[in-house]
């Protein structure tokens, strides 16, 4: 069983890279601690960069920064709720000659582990309850020993990852328009016990725009990846493009990875990730983990939830929407990046 350091002291911890982690003072006070009761030690900010992360991450930060990147690795990076699971599944299958049997037999958290899982899951709690063995948790040490080719994923910015990552391995960054990502992340906070948000969506939006939500700032990682878009080892995908034409995006992934897929395999991949089917696929939908205590077992709020573009329109008041529009416009100014926030055919 992996050891868990419950006496971690993240405050003021300095990485070899020069990144420093400091507890955000407001996250230890009301109203934040009432809205996010699970963060009993607050949230931590990494500087430079401003990335907001769970204090438990700090225990693993150096280990992740020093991971040995392999030239046949594929690293999937996203802002959370942007299509990580969907893209990981396609990528893993393309890298593994469309071995659908293996994809069904072995859960995605094992086949394509999330580096963030080391702090997402309350290991100490599960170990105490004896439910640890039911969980598909994979440690950084285990990831280091995985056979090649590895398909890894995370929500971390480049400066918390091995510095040679992009020059050594293939990286896929998946972006989703921030309005749908915010709504999806709000529901994730209602689902997953690590996060637990007690307030309403409007309050969540305020924390989000103020960069006080786990994994924010949204534009930090998105614009960092966008700025590197001409790097030959980086492929940027958009959730909305995947919704519009998944076949075209499968072909892009396959070309980028130098892993050809036949027209028949493409059709099988399309069918495999069809939303209604994917949401019921226990190898990817985290129902096992949620039932084991990672989240709340709620048929109306599942990990693979709605899978739509434009769902934000049913959630934001005109005033909240205006605030988000201004925030988007300010952050995208001069970047050349534009988001699709609505789709007719999906
Ligand atoms: S996480 O928690 O960061 O790993 O989440 P992530 O996988 O990045 O994103 C979850 C959202 O992606 C939707 N999803 C899909 N949409 C369309 N087709 C497929 N196959 C698919 N699989 C996952 C999922 O429903 C989440 O979005 P919302 O808007 O909440 O439904």
mmCIF file of C-alpha atoms and ligand atoms in Angstrom:
data_model
loop_
_atom_site.group_PDB
_atom_site.id
_atom_site.type_symbol
_atom_site.label_atom_id
_atom_site.label_comp_id
_atom_site.label_asym_id
_atom_site.label_seq_id
_atom_site.Cartn_x
_atom_site.Cartn_y
_atom_site.Cartn_z
ATOM 1 C CA UNK A 1 0.000 0.000 0.000
ATOM 2 C CA UNK A 2 1.411 3.437 -0.845
ATOM 3 C CA UNK A 3 2.362 5.508 2.158
ATOM 4 C CA UNK A 4 0.502 8.721 2.800
ATOM 5 C CA UNK A 5 2.079 11.619 4.624
ATOM 6 C CA UNK A 6 -0.773 13.172 6.550
ATOM 7 C CA UNK A 7 1.575 15.665 8.193
ATOM 8 C CA UNK A 8 2.524 17.364 4.951
ATOM 9 C CA UNK A 9 3.635 20.967 5.286
ATOM 10 C CA UNK A 10 3.154 22.517 1.862
ATOM 11 C CA UNK A 11 3.525 26.120 2.929
ATOM 12 C CA UNK A 12 6.602 27.762 1.501
ATOM 13 C CA UNK A 13 7.861 24.528 -0.108
ATOM 14 C CA UNK A 14 10.289 25.272 -2.944
ATOM 15 C CA UNK A 15 10.779 22.925 -5.895
ATOM 16 C CA UNK A 16 14.149 22.351 -7.573
ATOM 17 C CA UNK A 17 12.655 24.205 -10.541
ATOM 18 C CA UNK A 18 12.227 27.330 -8.442
ATOM 19 C CA UNK A 19 8.422 26.968 -8.197
ATOM 20 C CA UNK A 20 7.239 27.824 -4.711
ATOM 21 C CA UNK A 21 4.002 26.582 -3.110
ATOM 22 C CA UNK A 22 2.226 28.824 -0.638
ATOM 23 C CA UNK A 23 -1.097 28.254 1.104
ATOM 24 C CA UNK A 24 -3.662 30.829 -0.083
ATOM 25 C CA UNK A 25 -4.610 32.599 3.181
ATOM 26 C CA UNK A 26 -8.289 33.194 2.253
ATOM 27 C CA UNK A 27 -8.767 29.457 1.711
ATOM 28 C CA UNK A 28 -8.248 28.891 5.457
ATOM 29 C CA UNK A 29 -10.947 31.412 6.362
ATOM 30 C CA UNK A 30 -14.712 31.871 6.021
ATOM 31 C CA UNK A 31 -16.535 32.050 3.708
ATOM 32 C CA UNK A 32 -14.144 29.907 1.615
ATOM 33 C CA UNK A 33 -13.761 27.134 4.167
ATOM 34 C CA UNK A 34 -17.552 26.890 4.557
ATOM 35 C CA UNK A 35 -18.030 26.691 0.801
ATOM 36 C CA UNK A 36 -15.224 24.143 0.345
ATOM 37 C CA UNK A 37 -15.197 22.160 3.614
ATOM 38 C CA UNK A 38 -13.041 19.348 2.206
ATOM 39 C CA UNK A 39 -10.003 21.643 1.921
ATOM 40 C CA UNK A 40 -9.380 21.658 5.642
ATOM 41 C CA UNK A 41 -5.746 22.651 5.003
ATOM 42 C CA UNK A 42 -6.711 25.185 2.366
ATOM 43 C CA UNK A 43 -5.498 25.321 -1.214
ATOM 44 C CA UNK A 44 -1.981 26.066 -2.345
ATOM 45 C CA UNK A 45 -0.760 28.404 -5.080
ATOM 46 C CA UNK A 46 2.365 27.682 -7.143
ATOM 47 C CA UNK A 47 4.413 30.728 -8.139
ATOM 48 C CA UNK A 48 5.364 31.688 -10.741
ATOM 49 C CA UNK A 49 2.311 30.736 -12.765
ATOM 50 C CA UNK A 50 -0.341 31.047 -10.071
ATOM 51 C CA UNK A 51 -1.565 27.455 -10.446
ATOM 52 C CA UNK A 52 -3.950 26.473 -7.645
ATOM 53 C CA UNK A 53 -3.535 22.996 -6.331
ATOM 54 C CA UNK A 54 -4.400 20.691 -3.438
ATOM 55 C CA UNK A 55 -1.845 20.705 -0.596
ATOM 56 C CA UNK A 56 -1.363 16.940 -0.996
ATOM 57 C CA UNK A 57 0.023 17.540 -4.468
ATOM 58 C CA UNK A 58 3.052 19.212 -2.964
ATOM 59 C CA UNK A 59 4.245 15.871 -1.526
ATOM 60 C CA UNK A 60 4.522 14.509 -5.046
ATOM 61 C CA UNK A 61 5.520 17.664 -6.885
ATOM 62 C CA UNK A 62 9.249 16.930 -6.976
ATOM 63 C CA UNK A 63 8.643 13.321 -7.981
ATOM 64 C CA UNK A 64 6.410 14.365 -10.879
ATOM 65 C CA UNK A 65 8.856 17.080 -11.979
ATOM 66 C CA UNK A 66 11.643 14.458 -12.038
ATOM 67 C CA UNK A 67 9.686 11.735 -13.822
ATOM 68 C CA UNK A 68 11.571 10.025 -16.644
ATOM 69 C CA UNK A 69 9.819 10.949 -19.865
ATOM 70 C CA UNK A 70 9.979 8.291 -22.593
ATOM 71 C CA UNK A 71 10.050 9.111 -26.286
ATOM 72 C CA UNK A 72 7.080 6.813 -26.943
ATOM 73 C CA UNK A 73 4.957 8.309 -24.133
ATOM 74 C CA UNK A 74 1.801 10.225 -24.874
ATOM 75 C CA UNK A 75 0.885 12.825 -22.258
ATOM 76 C CA UNK A 76 -2.662 14.191 -22.336
ATOM 77 C CA UNK A 77 -3.069 17.553 -20.677
ATOM 78 C CA UNK A 78 -6.255 19.469 -20.066
ATOM 79 C CA UNK A 79 -8.031 21.925 -17.913
ATOM 80 C CA UNK A 80 -10.368 19.589 -15.960
ATOM 81 C CA UNK A 81 -13.719 18.647 -17.504
ATOM 82 C CA UNK A 82 -12.534 19.437 -21.016
ATOM 83 C CA UNK A 83 -12.582 15.956 -22.549
ATOM 84 C CA UNK A 84 -9.682 14.221 -20.775
ATOM 85 C CA UNK A 85 -11.387 10.845 -20.402
ATOM 86 C CA UNK A 86 -12.806 10.876 -23.924
ATOM 87 C CA UNK A 87 -9.440 11.757 -25.479
ATOM 88 C CA UNK A 88 -7.489 9.325 -23.264
ATOM 89 C CA UNK A 89 -9.712 6.483 -24.361
ATOM 90 C CA UNK A 90 -9.236 7.231 -28.066
ATOM 91 C CA UNK A 91 -5.513 7.774 -27.624
ATOM 92 C CA UNK A 92 -5.006 4.588 -25.607
ATOM 93 C CA UNK A 93 -6.921 2.556 -28.192
ATOM 94 C CA UNK A 94 -5.046 4.077 -31.119
ATOM 95 C CA UNK A 95 -1.723 3.426 -29.359
ATOM 96 C CA UNK A 96 -2.776 -0.159 -28.591
ATOM 97 C CA UNK A 97 -3.962 -1.329 -32.009
ATOM 98 C CA UNK A 98 -7.618 -0.837 -31.061
ATOM 99 C CA UNK A 99 -7.560 -3.536 -28.420
ATOM 100 C CA UNK A 100 -11.171 -3.049 -27.281
ATOM 101 C CA UNK A 101 -11.100 -6.242 -25.200
ATOM 102 C CA UNK A 102 -8.231 -4.952 -23.081
ATOM 103 C CA UNK A 103 -9.883 -1.535 -22.817
ATOM 104 C CA UNK A 104 -12.978 -3.237 -21.374
ATOM 105 C CA UNK A 105 -10.985 -5.548 -19.104
ATOM 106 C CA UNK A 106 -8.703 -2.938 -17.527
ATOM 107 C CA UNK A 107 -10.146 0.317 -16.210
ATOM 108 C CA UNK A 108 -8.926 3.539 -17.773
ATOM 109 C CA UNK A 109 -7.500 4.801 -14.438
ATOM 110 C CA UNK A 110 -5.022 1.902 -14.627
ATOM 111 C CA UNK A 111 -4.382 1.833 -18.401
ATOM 112 C CA UNK A 112 -4.101 5.559 -18.704
ATOM 113 C CA UNK A 113 -3.405 6.870 -15.225
ATOM 114 C CA UNK A 114 -3.961 10.376 -14.042
ATOM 115 C CA UNK A 115 -0.926 11.852 -12.290
ATOM 116 C CA UNK A 116 -3.367 13.905 -10.233
ATOM 117 C CA UNK A 117 -4.992 10.783 -8.729
ATOM 118 C CA UNK A 118 -2.321 10.781 -6.072
ATOM 119 C CA UNK A 119 -3.964 13.668 -4.310
ATOM 120 C CA UNK A 120 -7.518 13.405 -5.645
ATOM 121 C CA UNK A 121 -8.203 10.295 -3.660
ATOM 122 C CA UNK A 122 -8.251 10.255 0.106
ATOM 123 C CA UNK A 123 -5.898 7.334 0.482
ATOM 124 C CA UNK A 124 -5.649 7.579 4.231
ATOM 125 C CA UNK A 125 -9.434 7.542 4.584
ATOM 126 C CA UNK A 126 -9.924 4.608 2.235
ATOM 127 C CA UNK A 127 -7.090 2.673 3.841
ATOM 128 C CA UNK A 128 -8.695 3.168 7.250
ATOM 129 C CA UNK A 129 -12.064 1.992 5.935
ATOM 130 C CA UNK A 130 -10.482 -1.029 4.284
ATOM 131 C CA UNK A 131 -11.894 -0.069 0.881
ATOM 132 C CA UNK A 132 -8.499 0.823 -0.526
ATOM 133 C CA UNK A 133 -8.096 -2.408 -2.465
ATOM 134 C CA UNK A 134 -11.242 -1.752 -4.472
ATOM 135 C CA UNK A 135 -9.777 1.455 -5.865
ATOM 136 C CA UNK A 136 -7.952 1.816 -9.140
ATOM 137 C CA UNK A 137 -5.256 4.108 -7.811
ATOM 138 C CA UNK A 138 -1.847 4.089 -9.352
ATOM 139 C CA UNK A 139 1.115 5.841 -7.797
ATOM 140 C CA UNK A 140 3.860 7.836 -9.524
ATOM 141 C CA UNK A 141 6.305 5.006 -8.665
ATOM 142 C CA UNK A 142 4.007 2.538 -10.425
ATOM 143 C CA UNK A 143 3.636 4.868 -13.407
ATOM 144 C CA UNK A 144 7.443 4.945 -13.650
ATOM 145 C CA UNK A 145 7.397 1.149 -13.996
ATOM 146 C CA UNK A 146 4.551 0.897 -16.521
ATOM 147 C CA UNK A 147 5.376 -0.814 -19.799
ATOM 148 C CA UNK A 148 5.676 1.371 -22.882
ATOM 149 C CA UNK A 149 3.921 2.956 -24.609
ATOM 150 C CA UNK A 150 2.344 4.867 -21.758
ATOM 151 C CA UNK A 151 -0.696 7.121 -22.160
ATOM 152 C CA UNK A 152 -0.659 9.436 -19.144
ATOM 153 C CA UNK A 153 -2.891 12.334 -18.275
ATOM 154 C CA UNK A 154 -2.943 15.289 -15.906
ATOM 155 C CA UNK A 155 -4.259 18.796 -15.359
ATOM 156 C CA UNK A 156 -0.876 20.252 -14.491
ATOM 157 C CA UNK A 157 0.837 23.181 -16.225
ATOM 158 C CA UNK A 158 4.060 22.619 -18.144
ATOM 159 C CA UNK A 159 6.193 24.160 -15.395
ATOM 160 C CA UNK A 160 5.158 21.488 -12.872
ATOM 161 C CA UNK A 161 5.965 18.711 -15.341
ATOM 162 C CA UNK A 162 9.354 17.341 -16.404
ATOM 163 C CA UNK A 163 11.140 20.151 -18.276
ATOM 164 C CA UNK A 164 12.059 17.884 -21.215
ATOM 165 C CA UNK A 165 8.453 16.684 -21.681
ATOM 166 C CA UNK A 166 7.558 18.436 -24.928
ATOM 167 C CA UNK A 167 10.918 17.846 -26.577
ATOM 168 C CA UNK A 168 10.853 14.141 -25.677
ATOM 169 C CA UNK A 169 7.282 12.853 -25.861
ATOM 170 C CA UNK A 170 4.053 13.554 -27.717
ATOM 171 C CA UNK A 171 1.651 15.798 -25.842
ATOM 172 C CA UNK A 172 -2.045 16.250 -26.587
ATOM 173 C CA UNK A 173 -3.731 19.284 -25.047
ATOM 174 C CA UNK A 174 -7.536 19.252 -25.040
ATOM 175 C CA UNK A 175 -9.346 22.558 -24.578
ATOM 176 C CA UNK A 176 -13.046 23.161 -23.981
ATOM 177 C CA UNK A 177 -14.846 26.464 -23.996
ATOM 178 C CA UNK A 178 -14.655 27.855 -20.453
ATOM 179 C CA UNK A 179 -18.424 28.298 -20.018
ATOM 180 C CA UNK A 180 -19.148 24.578 -20.352
ATOM 181 C CA UNK A 181 -15.959 23.712 -18.457
ATOM 182 C CA UNK A 182 -17.097 25.865 -15.504
ATOM 183 C CA UNK A 183 -20.555 24.247 -15.386
ATOM 184 C CA UNK A 184 -19.046 20.784 -15.642
ATOM 185 C CA UNK A 185 -16.476 21.560 -12.933
ATOM 186 C CA UNK A 186 -19.267 22.865 -10.685
ATOM 187 C CA UNK A 187 -21.105 19.532 -11.004
ATOM 188 C CA UNK A 188 -17.807 17.704 -10.434
ATOM 189 C CA UNK A 189 -17.459 19.641 -7.153
ATOM 190 C CA UNK A 190 -20.930 18.428 -6.168
ATOM 191 C CA UNK A 191 -19.988 14.853 -7.098
ATOM 192 C CA UNK A 192 -16.455 14.257 -5.862
ATOM 193 C CA UNK A 193 -15.689 14.324 -2.145
ATOM 194 C CA UNK A 194 -12.219 15.761 -2.582
ATOM 195 C CA UNK A 195 -13.775 19.040 -3.750
ATOM 196 C CA UNK A 196 -17.222 19.322 -2.141
ATOM 197 C CA UNK A 197 -18.713 22.723 -2.878
ATOM 198 C CA UNK A 198 -21.679 23.780 -0.729
ATOM 199 C CA UNK A 199 -22.654 26.972 -2.577
ATOM 200 C CA UNK A 200 -24.573 27.755 -5.757
ATOM 201 C CA UNK A 201 -23.257 28.113 -9.298
ATOM 202 C CA UNK A 202 -23.102 31.896 -9.182
ATOM 203 C CA UNK A 203 -20.857 31.766 -6.103
ATOM 204 C CA UNK A 204 -18.744 29.070 -7.755
ATOM 205 C CA UNK A 205 -18.267 31.315 -10.804
ATOM 206 C CA UNK A 206 -16.972 34.103 -8.550
ATOM 207 C CA UNK A 207 -14.392 31.774 -6.971
ATOM 208 C CA UNK A 208 -13.484 30.471 -10.420
ATOM 209 C CA UNK A 209 -12.899 33.902 -11.971
ATOM 210 C CA UNK A 210 -10.941 34.888 -8.861
ATOM 211 C CA UNK A 211 -8.663 31.835 -9.341
ATOM 212 C CA UNK A 212 -9.604 30.193 -6.060
ATOM 213 C CA UNK A 213 -10.843 26.892 -7.464
ATOM 214 C CA UNK A 214 -8.657 23.797 -7.725
ATOM 215 C CA UNK A 215 -6.719 23.747 -11.054
ATOM 216 C CA UNK A 216 -7.366 27.412 -11.891
ATOM 217 C CA UNK A 217 -6.392 29.758 -13.474
ATOM 218 C CA UNK A 218 -8.253 28.392 -16.477
ATOM 219 C CA UNK A 219 -6.321 30.537 -18.934
ATOM 220 C CA UNK A 220 -2.947 29.656 -17.436
ATOM 221 C CA UNK A 221 -2.710 26.157 -18.889
ATOM 222 C CA UNK A 222 -4.856 26.817 -21.981
ATOM 223 C CA UNK A 223 -2.843 29.826 -23.150
ATOM 224 C CA UNK A 224 0.442 28.182 -22.244
ATOM 225 C CA UNK A 225 -0.415 25.258 -24.538
ATOM 226 C CA UNK A 226 -1.821 27.606 -27.212
ATOM 227 C CA UNK A 227 1.459 29.528 -27.235
ATOM 228 C CA UNK A 228 3.315 26.294 -28.007
ATOM 229 C CA UNK A 229 0.894 25.170 -30.736
ATOM 230 C CA UNK A 230 3.496 25.099 -33.483
ATOM 231 C CA UNK A 231 5.693 22.636 -31.593
ATOM 232 C CA UNK A 232 5.737 19.392 -33.626
ATOM 233 C CA UNK A 233 5.218 17.288 -30.477
ATOM 234 C CA UNK A 234 2.062 19.141 -29.438
ATOM 235 C CA UNK A 235 -1.437 18.510 -30.753
ATOM 236 C CA UNK A 236 -4.210 20.816 -29.571
ATOM 237 C CA UNK A 237 -7.727 19.424 -29.732
ATOM 238 C CA UNK A 238 -10.977 21.180 -28.941
ATOM 239 C CA UNK A 239 -13.892 19.445 -27.247
ATOM 240 C CA UNK A 240 -16.298 21.245 -29.596
ATOM 241 C CA UNK A 241 -14.450 19.942 -32.689
ATOM 242 C CA UNK A 242 -14.734 16.444 -31.245
ATOM 243 C CA UNK A 243 -18.474 16.958 -30.781
ATOM 244 C CA UNK A 244 -18.807 18.283 -34.340
ATOM 245 C CA UNK A 245 -16.792 15.650 -36.158
ATOM 246 C CA UNK A 246 -15.217 12.936 -34.065
ATOM 247 C CA UNK A 247 -13.967 11.049 -37.153
ATOM 248 C CA UNK A 248 -11.862 14.016 -38.234
ATOM 249 C CA UNK A 249 -10.351 14.313 -34.749
ATOM 250 C CA UNK A 250 -9.618 10.567 -34.566
ATOM 251 C CA UNK A 251 -7.728 10.921 -37.861
ATOM 252 C CA UNK A 252 -5.777 13.887 -36.467
ATOM 253 C CA UNK A 253 -4.808 11.914 -33.360
ATOM 254 C CA UNK A 254 -3.771 8.903 -35.423
ATOM 255 C CA UNK A 255 -1.657 11.019 -37.815
ATOM 256 C CA UNK A 256 -0.054 12.898 -34.925
ATOM 257 C CA UNK A 257 0.866 9.631 -33.194
ATOM 258 C CA UNK A 258 2.033 7.941 -36.411
ATOM 259 C CA UNK A 259 -0.395 5.131 -35.665
ATOM 260 C CA UNK A 260 -2.560 4.475 -38.721
ATOM 261 C CA UNK A 261 -6.157 3.319 -38.211
ATOM 262 C CA UNK A 262 -8.274 1.595 -40.850
ATOM 263 C CA UNK A 263 -11.701 2.972 -41.832
ATOM 264 C CA UNK A 264 -13.240 0.004 -40.021
ATOM 265 C CA UNK A 265 -11.282 0.771 -36.846
ATOM 266 C CA UNK A 266 -12.365 4.407 -37.060
ATOM 267 C CA UNK A 267 -16.007 3.331 -37.098
ATOM 268 C CA UNK A 268 -15.431 1.072 -34.105
ATOM 269 C CA UNK A 269 -13.718 3.910 -32.226
ATOM 270 C CA UNK A 270 -16.600 6.272 -33.034
ATOM 271 C CA UNK A 271 -19.072 3.728 -31.701
ATOM 272 C CA UNK A 272 -16.976 3.013 -28.602
ATOM 273 C CA UNK A 273 -16.961 6.670 -27.485
ATOM 274 C CA UNK A 274 -20.561 7.454 -28.495
ATOM 275 C CA UNK A 275 -21.803 9.411 -25.484
ATOM 276 C CA UNK A 276 -24.709 7.161 -24.448
ATOM 277 C CA UNK A 277 -22.475 4.117 -24.645
ATOM 278 C CA UNK A 278 -19.454 5.785 -23.056
ATOM 279 C CA UNK A 279 -21.469 7.054 -20.092
ATOM 280 C CA UNK A 280 -22.420 3.437 -19.296
ATOM 281 C CA UNK A 281 -18.912 2.074 -19.808
ATOM 282 C CA UNK A 282 -17.682 1.094 -16.339
ATOM 283 C CA UNK A 283 -14.107 1.026 -17.533
ATOM 284 C CA UNK A 284 -14.185 4.818 -17.940
ATOM 285 C CA UNK A 285 -17.135 6.250 -16.000
ATOM 286 C CA UNK A 286 -15.687 5.973 -12.440
ATOM 287 C CA UNK A 287 -18.884 4.408 -11.041
ATOM 288 C CA UNK A 288 -16.765 1.879 -9.161
ATOM 289 C CA UNK A 289 -14.655 4.604 -7.543
ATOM 290 C CA UNK A 290 -17.706 6.726 -6.748
ATOM 291 C CA UNK A 291 -19.467 3.769 -5.120
ATOM 292 C CA UNK A 292 -16.268 3.040 -3.148
ATOM 293 C CA UNK A 293 -16.488 6.505 -1.600
ATOM 294 C CA UNK A 294 -14.725 8.896 -3.979
ATOM 295 C CA UNK A 295 -18.013 10.672 -4.663
ATOM 296 C CA UNK A 296 -21.749 10.787 -4.145
ATOM 297 C CA UNK A 297 -23.699 8.057 -5.889
ATOM 298 C CA UNK A 298 -26.278 10.261 -7.633
ATOM 299 C CA UNK A 299 -27.935 9.123 -10.880
ATOM 300 C CA UNK A 300 -28.500 12.788 -11.805
ATOM 301 C CA UNK A 301 -24.864 13.794 -11.463
ATOM 302 C CA UNK A 302 -22.474 11.294 -12.935
ATOM 303 C CA UNK A 303 -18.815 11.625 -13.925
ATOM 304 C CA UNK A 304 -19.625 11.276 -17.637
ATOM 305 C CA UNK A 305 -22.577 13.630 -17.275
ATOM 306 C CA UNK A 306 -24.265 15.374 -20.263
ATOM 307 C CA UNK A 307 -21.628 15.594 -22.963
ATOM 308 C CA UNK A 308 -23.093 18.678 -24.634
ATOM 309 C CA UNK A 309 -21.799 21.993 -25.894
ATOM 310 C CA UNK A 310 -23.811 25.031 -24.801
ATOM 311 C CA UNK A 311 -25.313 23.515 -21.642
ATOM 312 C CA UNK A 312 -24.121 26.683 -19.861
ATOM 313 C CA UNK A 313 -27.090 28.516 -21.430
ATOM 314 C CA UNK A 314 -29.397 26.649 -19.029
ATOM 315 C CA UNK A 315 -27.259 27.647 -16.061
ATOM 316 C CA UNK A 316 -25.980 31.221 -16.226
ATOM 317 C CA UNK A 317 -28.087 34.316 -15.569
ATOM 318 C CA UNK A 318 -27.537 37.155 -18.093
ATOM 319 C CA UNK A 319 -25.472 38.967 -15.468
ATOM 320 C CA UNK A 320 -23.199 35.996 -14.751
ATOM 321 C CA UNK A 321 -22.868 35.367 -18.479
ATOM 322 C CA UNK A 322 -21.842 38.991 -19.071
ATOM 323 C CA UNK A 323 -19.213 38.743 -16.364
ATOM 324 C CA UNK A 324 -17.788 35.587 -17.929
ATOM 325 C CA UNK A 325 -17.849 37.130 -21.416
ATOM 326 C CA UNK A 326 -15.802 40.080 -20.162
ATOM 327 C CA UNK A 327 -13.325 37.775 -18.442
ATOM 328 C CA UNK A 328 -12.954 35.689 -21.632
ATOM 329 C CA UNK A 329 -12.510 38.763 -23.855
ATOM 330 C CA UNK A 330 -9.858 40.215 -21.529
ATOM 331 C CA UNK A 331 -7.874 36.968 -21.414
ATOM 332 C CA UNK A 332 -8.101 36.185 -25.123
ATOM 333 C CA UNK A 333 -7.143 39.654 -26.318
ATOM 334 C CA UNK A 334 -4.298 39.409 -28.797
ATOM 335 C CA UNK A 335 -3.969 35.624 -28.518
ATOM 336 C CA UNK A 336 -5.759 34.636 -31.746
ATOM 337 C CA UNK A 337 -7.651 31.955 -29.791
ATOM 338 C CA UNK A 338 -11.442 31.793 -30.118
ATOM 339 C CA UNK A 339 -13.838 29.391 -28.443
ATOM 340 C CA UNK A 340 -16.973 27.823 -29.855
ATOM 341 C CA UNK A 341 -19.604 28.002 -27.112
ATOM 342 C CA UNK A 342 -22.651 26.733 -29.012
ATOM 343 C CA UNK A 343 -23.232 24.016 -31.595
ATOM 344 C CA UNK A 344 -26.322 23.413 -33.684
ATOM 345 C CA UNK A 345 -25.730 19.810 -34.646
ATOM 346 C CA UNK A 346 -24.489 17.589 -31.865
HETATM 347 S S1 LIG B 1 -11.994 15.133 -15.743
HETATM 348 O O1 LIG B 1 -12.716 15.017 -14.454
HETATM 349 O O2 LIG B 1 -11.199 16.355 -15.784
HETATM 350 O O3 LIG B 1 -11.184 13.953 -16.054
HETATM 351 O O4 LIG B 1 -13.158 15.260 -16.810
HETATM 352 P P1 LIG B 1 -12.983 15.174 -18.402
HETATM 353 O O5 LIG B 1 -12.965 13.779 -18.824
HETATM 354 O O6 LIG B 1 -11.924 16.092 -18.843
HETATM 355 O O7 LIG B 1 -14.332 15.873 -18.892
HETATM 356 C C1 LIG B 1 -15.595 15.434 -18.499
HETATM 357 C C2 LIG B 1 -16.596 16.071 -19.452
HETATM 358 O O8 LIG B 1 -16.471 15.417 -20.729
HETATM 359 C C3 LIG B 1 -17.721 14.835 -21.074
HETATM 360 N N1 LIG B 1 -17.507 13.615 -21.861
HETATM 361 C C4 LIG B 1 -17.939 13.438 -23.121
HETATM 362 N N2 LIG B 1 -18.591 14.262 -23.959
HETATM 363 C C5 LIG B 1 -18.891 13.760 -25.179
HETATM 364 N N3 LIG B 1 -18.606 12.507 -25.591
HETATM 365 C C6 LIG B 1 -17.951 11.652 -24.789
HETATM 366 N N4 LIG B 1 -17.656 10.416 -25.187
HETATM 367 C C7 LIG B 1 -17.578 12.128 -23.488
HETATM 368 N N5 LIG B 1 -16.945 11.558 -22.430
HETATM 369 C C8 LIG B 1 -16.905 12.473 -21.459
HETATM 370 C C9 LIG B 1 -18.354 14.551 -19.719
HETATM 371 O O9 LIG B 1 -19.709 14.291 -19.829
HETATM 372 C C10 LIG B 1 -18.022 15.840 -18.986
HETATM 373 O O10 LIG B 1 -18.755 16.967 -19.455
HETATM 374 P P2 LIG B 1 -20.188 17.405 -18.893
HETATM 375 O O11 LIG B 1 -20.468 18.734 -19.546
HETATM 376 O O12 LIG B 1 -20.070 17.514 -17.407
HETATM 377 O O13 LIG B 1 -21.155 16.364 -19.317
#
